[in-house]
Amino acid sequence: MTSSRLLPLLGPVLVLYLAVQAAAAGQLGLDARLLVMLALAMCTPALLLRRRDDIGVRRVASLGSLAALAFTARLGGETLFGELLFAVATCAAAALLVDLALRVPDAPPAIARLQSVVMLGAVVTGALGAAASLPVFSLFGETILAPPSFLAFPPAFGLAALGLALLLRAARRRLGSAPEALASNVWALTGTVPAFLVGLLALFRALRTGADLRDPRELLPLAVATLLLLYGHAALVDVERRPTAGKATRAAAATLITLGLVAAAAPPGQPRLPADAPSFARAATLFVGVAFVLRRGLALATHRVLAPHGGRLVDAIVIARASIGGALGLEDLAAGLLGPLRAAGGEATSHAWLYTLAPPRETRVDLAGQAITRSGELPEPVVSALLAAPGDVIVTPDLAARVVREPKLRALVEILERWEAVAVVPLRAGDELEGCFVLPRGRRRTSLGLEEVLALARLGREAGAKVALITARERAQQRVGELARVRDRQAEALEAADETTRRLRAESEALRQGRAASRLSASPVAYAPAMRALEDALAELASEAAALTLVAEAGLPVDVLARRVHARSGRAEGPFVVADCAAVLGGEPAAALFGGGARRLPGWLRLAEGGTLVLADVPALPVEAQRALAEALAVRTARAVGEAGSYPVDVRVIATSRRPLREAGLDAELARWVGARVFVVPPLRERSEDLPSLALRAVDRACRVLGRPTLGIGEDAMAALLAHDWPGNLRELQHVLERATARAAGPVLRRGDLPILGAPLRRAADPLAGSWAEVERRVLERALERAEGNKSEAARALGLKRTTFLDKLRRSGVEDQPRPN
């Protein structure tokens, strides 16, 4: 009967059939209120079965059908069929009500055996009720008297079933029901309590005063109670209404108490109501206001009495939700969240924690309400439990009850009991677990109700979103700080790079000009006609971009002439690069010209881009390099060695040679580019007019190098200089005067200070001529001459230790030579 799918559908049909039959016989006495209630009871099965087809819904639908049958049979008159149907329907409904209390929404094992006892009582009571409805009859010649036609059999059993169902549902917490089942039981209790009280009062009236339960006035309270019973059980099987059970019950209790007090106060106050309409309106308004205030006060009272744990945790959650909204940091969030929750436990010394996973931190609130954050890992069993059931609150008493059946939960339960925690609430932001907070047990010894669990879950979601926002902001600030530090480091590196670039540019410029920087910028000495003619010709060609060649003997400073051409040209702001073609390593002439190669050279053409490139001793380049250079000058582009891309060539080339180009073996194509304008630099022997000025300039430079006061040149010394033909040209002149300056004892150079001009000079000849020992000896002598005999100074000039320098002097025999006077 309890699991039948047919009864919920056949019940309304049978009710309609009985109602029509009784109405046709004139025995149906229904008023409008009973008709409405009967219709609602009949509609209960159809409304429930449209929602969901499970065992709980079918049983509640069957309960509605049986209640409608019992009422219809009771109102249908004193017929045998009606009496039998009333007895059977009432007992079946009572048994079904107890069966619902045993199995829906959960079935605690401790009370499962009561089902057979209840079913037996329903059968016996139904049989006695049916037998009481039978007339007197004879059996085997004996007159059989039916039991007294007393209506107490089925109604008493129904009332007892109501009391038993009420007891079973009230004891659900002690029977170990989960919070979801406890919340659903609240709905069933909401309907069962008034039904039991109304039924007890009706049965007492029937027994004491003999009231006729067929009277609609007597059935009306029972019908109201039955509808409340059906409504409570319909909400019982509705999963979506579980979260609102506690609030709805407390609101209903406050409303019913208010209505009861208002109804009790209405009759005594009715004679005192004023007769005139304005006064009556004011009195009615005052009455409604008092009722509203009373309802508010009763709502607070029922909340404190009926809410789980006196409503303290629910109220603390409301306070916490309002507090965390304005939290700007993790400490503010923890203080606003954990403070009210710890106070709800009733013990100020209980601990509450908030954990975050990324980064792993632990935040607790001390007795003064101050939040303290430190690094802390959440235990692995807690993390696993939170990840295994996303969004679910971990309730310690519920887990402790499952430890016997699930030993794997023991480690988690031990941690929670060590924390003295009643629950662990996950902090989630969407699908991501941000951490959790631990709810202290305090003085509480009961588990959490569904209302509290759902409120904590909602609080966890809101706090989780706040934690995600705070941690994201912290990570963003940390990232901004890191970026700021990186920016500062990059700015410092950029500043250092700029400084290095400026220094390298200065050093590069100094290296390009070499030690001759001041010499290159010195004013020209051109008193000789040949030299003046050359200077004028070069001045006229300076503004042109065409290449030119300077042919000069060894010892002539052709770079000085090239520098003056560069300074007078449109490329004066560009680089001035002097490339010694004779010094190129044999394996990389192309790399020296165009860049690249094994050493990743920048290349002369790139260094001189936008300026002037002086190719000193250009015939010294290999023929292949000369041809490549001619091609680059022709197409105005070049490509570095080992690279695929090319770059433009924008330089003015000034070539130098010690011999005429025809005699030097220069490549014909390159000679066509650089040999269009060739100028021969006059040797020093053809510039006797320039020699005095050049000699004075050389002496001045020697004095500055040697650190001596400026010397003059005597007439005898000048005559000797003019008489010499200077095969080494200006380089020989500078070397001779440098030695003479070093040897001079007075303020003027004399003929005796000059070396023998007819003999070949060591510095005028090739400095690398001779054996290694001879070259080393000349270097040591030159260092001593420059240091004026100071061996320590000479050693420092050569970059040698003093002991090493002295050893080389002894091995070379230099120290035994007397200094020239």
mmCIF file with all atom_site columns, C-alpha atoms in Angstrom, residues 269-360:
data_model
loop_
_atom_site.group_PDB
_atom_site.id
_atom_site.type_symbol
_atom_site.label_atom_id
_atom_site.label_alt_id
_atom_site.label_comp_id
_atom_site.label_asym_id
_atom_site.label_entity_id
_atom_site.label_seq_id
_atom_site.pdbx_PDB_ins_code
_atom_site.Cartn_x
_atom_site.Cartn_y
_atom_site.Cartn_z
_atom_site.occupancy
_atom_site.B_iso_or_equiv
_atom_site.pdbx_formal_charge
_atom_site.auth_seq_id
_atom_site.auth_comp_id
_atom_site.auth_asym_id
_atom_site.auth_atom_id
_atom_site.pdbx_PDB_model_num
ATOM 1  C CA . GLY A 1 269 ? -12.174 43.940 24.043 1.00 0.00 ? 269 GLY A CA 1
ATOM 2  C CA . GLN A 1 270 ? -15.137 43.889 21.674 1.00 0.00 ? 270 GLN A CA 1
ATOM 3  C CA . PRO A 1 271 ? -17.620 45.674 24.030 1.00 0.00 ? 271 PRO A CA 1
ATOM 4  C CA . ARG A 1 272 ? -15.135 48.480 24.532 1.00 0.00 ? 272 ARG A CA 1
ATOM 5  C CA . LEU A 1 273 ? -14.769 49.297 20.842 1.00 0.00 ? 273 LEU A CA 1
ATOM 6  C CA . PRO A 1 274 ? -16.050 52.813 19.994 1.00 0.00 ? 274 PRO A CA 1
ATOM 7  C CA . ALA A 1 275 ? -19.143 53.063 17.839 1.00 0.00 ? 275 ALA A CA 1
ATOM 8  C CA . ASP A 1 276 ? -18.182 56.061 15.679 1.00 0.00 ? 276 ASP A CA 1
ATOM 9  C CA . ALA A 1 277 ? -16.144 55.311 12.556 1.00 0.00 ? 277 ALA A CA 1
ATOM 10 C CA . PRO A 1 278 ? -13.132 57.629 13.186 1.00 0.00 ? 278 PRO A CA 1
ATOM 11 C CA . SER A 1 279 ? -12.593 56.319 16.698 1.00 0.00 ? 279 SER A CA 1
ATOM 12 C CA . PHE A 1 280 ? -13.015 52.755 15.508 1.00 0.00 ? 280 PHE A CA 1
ATOM 13 C CA . ALA A 1 281 ? -10.441 53.328 12.751 1.00 0.00 ? 281 ALA A CA 1
ATOM 14 C CA . ARG A 1 282 ? -7.941  54.728 15.271 1.00 0.00 ? 282 ARG A CA 1
ATOM 15 C CA . ALA A 1 283 ? -8.538  51.827 17.631 1.00 0.00 ? 283 ALA A CA 1
ATOM 16 C CA . ALA A 1 284 ? -8.155  49.321 14.794 1.00 0.00 ? 284 ALA A CA 1
ATOM 17 C CA . THR A 1 285 ? -4.920  50.976 13.654 1.00 0.00 ? 285 THR A CA 1
ATOM 18 C CA . LEU A 1 286 ? -3.576  50.884 17.204 1.00 0.00 ? 286 LEU A CA 1
ATOM 19 C CA . PHE A 1 287 ? -4.589  47.243 17.510 1.00 0.00 ? 287 PHE A CA 1
ATOM 20 C CA . VAL A 1 288 ? -2.807  46.335 14.259 1.00 0.00 ? 288 VAL A CA 1
ATOM 21 C CA . GLY A 1 289 ? 0.309   48.230 15.359 1.00 0.00 ? 289 GLY A CA 1
ATOM 22 C CA . VAL A 1 290 ? 0.371   46.417 18.679 1.00 0.00 ? 290 VAL A CA 1
ATOM 23 C CA . ALA A 1 291 ? -0.046  43.116 16.837 1.00 0.00 ? 291 ALA A CA 1
ATOM 24 C CA . PHE A 1 292 ? 2.841   44.015 14.498 1.00 0.00 ? 292 PHE A CA 1
ATOM 25 C CA . VAL A 1 293 ? 5.135   44.904 17.401 1.00 0.00 ? 293 VAL A CA 1
ATOM 26 C CA . LEU A 1 294 ? 4.067   41.734 19.178 1.00 0.00 ? 294 LEU A CA 1
ATOM 27 C CA . ARG A 1 295 ? 4.863   39.740 16.032 1.00 0.00 ? 295 ARG A CA 1
ATOM 28 C CA . ARG A 1 296 ? 8.343   41.256 15.862 1.00 0.00 ? 296 ARG A CA 1
ATOM 29 C CA . GLY A 1 297 ? 9.027   40.492 19.501 1.00 0.00 ? 297 GLY A CA 1
ATOM 30 C CA . LEU A 1 298 ? 7.741   36.945 19.146 1.00 0.00 ? 298 LEU A CA 1
ATOM 31 C CA . ALA A 1 299 ? 9.921   36.504 16.044 1.00 0.00 ? 299 ALA A CA 1
ATOM 32 C CA . LEU A 1 300 ? 13.012  37.348 18.089 1.00 0.00 ? 300 LEU A CA 1
ATOM 33 C CA . ALA A 1 301 ? 11.851  35.029 20.880 1.00 0.00 ? 301 ALA A CA 1
ATOM 34 C CA . THR A 1 302 ? 11.137  32.096 18.536 1.00 0.00 ? 302 THR A CA 1
ATOM 35 C CA . HIS A 1 303 ? 14.476  32.676 16.829 1.00 0.00 ? 303 HIS A CA 1
ATOM 36 C CA . ARG A 1 304 ? 16.264  32.414 20.166 1.00 0.00 ? 304 ARG A CA 1
ATOM 37 C CA . VAL A 1 305 ? 14.242  29.351 21.226 1.00 0.00 ? 305 VAL A CA 1
ATOM 38 C CA . LEU A 1 306 ? 13.838  27.398 17.963 1.00 0.00 ? 306 LEU A CA 1
ATOM 39 C CA . ALA A 1 307 ? 16.940  28.306 15.965 1.00 0.00 ? 307 ALA A CA 1
ATOM 40 C CA . PRO A 1 308 ? 19.911  25.890 16.182 1.00 0.00 ? 308 PRO A CA 1
ATOM 41 C CA . HIS A 1 309 ? 22.101  26.628 19.201 1.00 0.00 ? 309 HIS A CA 1
ATOM 42 C CA . GLY A 1 310 ? 19.898  29.539 20.137 1.00 0.00 ? 310 GLY A CA 1
ATOM 43 C CA . GLY A 1 311 ? 20.583  31.256 16.813 1.00 0.00 ? 311 GLY A CA 1
ATOM 44 C CA . ARG A 1 312 ? 23.972  32.488 18.045 1.00 0.00 ? 312 ARG A CA 1
ATOM 45 C CA . LEU A 1 313 ? 25.932  31.069 15.113 1.00 0.00 ? 313 LEU A CA 1
ATOM 46 C CA . VAL A 1 314 ? 23.352  32.249 12.579 1.00 0.00 ? 314 VAL A CA 1
ATOM 47 C CA . ASP A 1 315 ? 23.500  35.769 14.035 1.00 0.00 ? 315 ASP A CA 1
ATOM 48 C CA . ALA A 1 316 ? 27.330  35.674 14.074 1.00 0.00 ? 316 ALA A CA 1
ATOM 49 C CA . ILE A 1 317 ? 27.346  34.708 10.391 1.00 0.00 ? 317 ILE A CA 1
ATOM 50 C CA . VAL A 1 318 ? 25.168  37.740 9.599  1.00 0.00 ? 318 VAL A CA 1
ATOM 51 C CA . ILE A 1 319 ? 27.615  39.995 11.471 1.00 0.00 ? 319 ILE A CA 1
ATOM 52 C CA . ALA A 1 320 ? 30.603  38.382 9.750  1.00 0.00 ? 320 ALA A CA 1
ATOM 53 C CA . ARG A 1 321 ? 29.082  38.829 6.299  1.00 0.00 ? 321 ARG A CA 1
ATOM 54 C CA . ALA A 1 322 ? 28.569  42.508 6.991  1.00 0.00 ? 322 ALA A CA 1
ATOM 55 C CA . SER A 1 323 ? 32.117  42.881 8.377  1.00 0.00 ? 323 SER A CA 1
ATOM 56 C CA . ILE A 1 324 ? 34.092  41.275 5.572  1.00 0.00 ? 324 ILE A CA 1
ATOM 57 C CA . GLY A 1 325 ? 32.643  43.543 2.902  1.00 0.00 ? 325 GLY A CA 1
ATOM 58 C CA . GLY A 1 326 ? 34.960  46.429 3.744  1.00 0.00 ? 326 GLY A CA 1
ATOM 59 C CA . ALA A 1 327 ? 38.076  44.336 4.431  1.00 0.00 ? 327 ALA A CA 1
ATOM 60 C CA . LEU A 1 328 ? 41.116  45.626 2.553  1.00 0.00 ? 328 LEU A CA 1
ATOM 61 C CA . GLY A 1 329 ? 43.661  43.069 3.711  1.00 0.00 ? 329 GLY A CA 1
ATOM 62 C CA . LEU A 1 330 ? 43.872  39.549 5.036  1.00 0.00 ? 330 LEU A CA 1
ATOM 63 C CA . GLU A 1 331 ? 44.139  40.758 8.643  1.00 0.00 ? 331 GLU A CA 1
ATOM 64 C CA . ASP A 1 332 ? 41.004  42.894 8.302  1.00 0.00 ? 332 ASP A CA 1
ATOM 65 C CA . LEU A 1 333 ? 39.161  39.960 6.743  1.00 0.00 ? 333 LEU A CA 1
ATOM 66 C CA . ALA A 1 334 ? 40.239  37.576 9.507  1.00 0.00 ? 334 ALA A CA 1
ATOM 67 C CA . ALA A 1 335 ? 39.272  40.009 12.266 1.00 0.00 ? 335 ALA A CA 1
ATOM 68 C CA . GLY A 1 336 ? 35.814  40.636 10.785 1.00 0.00 ? 336 GLY A CA 1
ATOM 69 C CA . LEU A 1 337 ? 35.249  36.939 10.054 1.00 0.00 ? 337 LEU A CA 1
ATOM 70 C CA . LEU A 1 338 ? 36.745  35.044 12.978 1.00 0.00 ? 338 LEU A CA 1
ATOM 71 C CA . GLY A 1 339 ? 35.853  37.444 15.788 1.00 0.00 ? 339 GLY A CA 1
ATOM 72 C CA . PRO A 1 340 ? 32.032  36.990 15.623 1.00 0.00 ? 340 PRO A CA 1
ATOM 73 C CA . LEU A 1 341 ? 32.343  33.245 14.965 1.00 0.00 ? 341 LEU A CA 1
ATOM 74 C CA . ARG A 1 342 ? 34.550  32.733 17.996 1.00 0.00 ? 342 ARG A CA 1
ATOM 75 C CA . ALA A 1 343 ? 32.146  34.756 20.159 1.00 0.00 ? 343 ALA A CA 1
ATOM 76 C CA . ALA A 1 344 ? 29.264  32.570 18.950 1.00 0.00 ? 344 ALA A CA 1
ATOM 77 C CA . GLY A 1 345 ? 30.954  29.545 20.555 1.00 0.00 ? 345 GLY A CA 1
ATOM 78 C CA . GLY A 1 346 ? 30.572  31.097 23.988 1.00 0.00 ? 346 GLY A CA 1
ATOM 79 C CA . GLU A 1 347 ? 34.264  30.885 24.933 1.00 0.00 ? 347 GLU A CA 1
ATOM 80 C CA . ALA A 1 348 ? 36.539  33.891 24.505 1.00 0.00 ? 348 ALA A CA 1
ATOM 81 C CA . THR A 1 349 ? 39.641  31.697 24.760 1.00 0.00 ? 349 THR A CA 1
ATOM 82 C CA . SER A 1 350 ? 38.706  29.384 21.884 1.00 0.00 ? 350 SER A CA 1
ATOM 83 C CA . HIS A 1 351 ? 40.812  29.628 18.751 1.00 0.00 ? 351 HIS A CA 1
ATOM 84 C CA . ALA A 1 352 ? 39.730  30.288 15.192 1.00 0.00 ? 352 ALA A CA 1
ATOM 85 C CA . TRP A 1 353 ? 42.039  30.149 12.176 1.00 0.00 ? 353 TRP A CA 1
ATOM 86 C CA . LEU A 1 354 ? 41.959  31.255 8.582  1.00 0.00 ? 354 LEU A CA 1
ATOM 87 C CA . TYR A 1 355 ? 44.216  29.494 6.106  1.00 0.00 ? 355 TYR A CA 1
ATOM 88 C CA . THR A 1 356 ? 45.132  30.496 2.561  1.00 0.00 ? 356 THR A CA 1
ATOM 89 C CA . LEU A 1 357 ? 46.699  28.116 0.070  1.00 0.00 ? 357 LEU A CA 1
ATOM 90 C CA . ALA A 1 358 ? 48.532  30.493 -2.282 1.00 0.00 ? 358 ALA A CA 1
ATOM 91 C CA . PRO A 1 359 ? 50.558  31.785 -0.579 1.00 0.00 ? 359 PRO A CA 1
ATOM 92 C CA . PRO A 1 360 ? 50.345  29.347 2.367  1.00 0.00 ? 360 PRO A CA 1
#
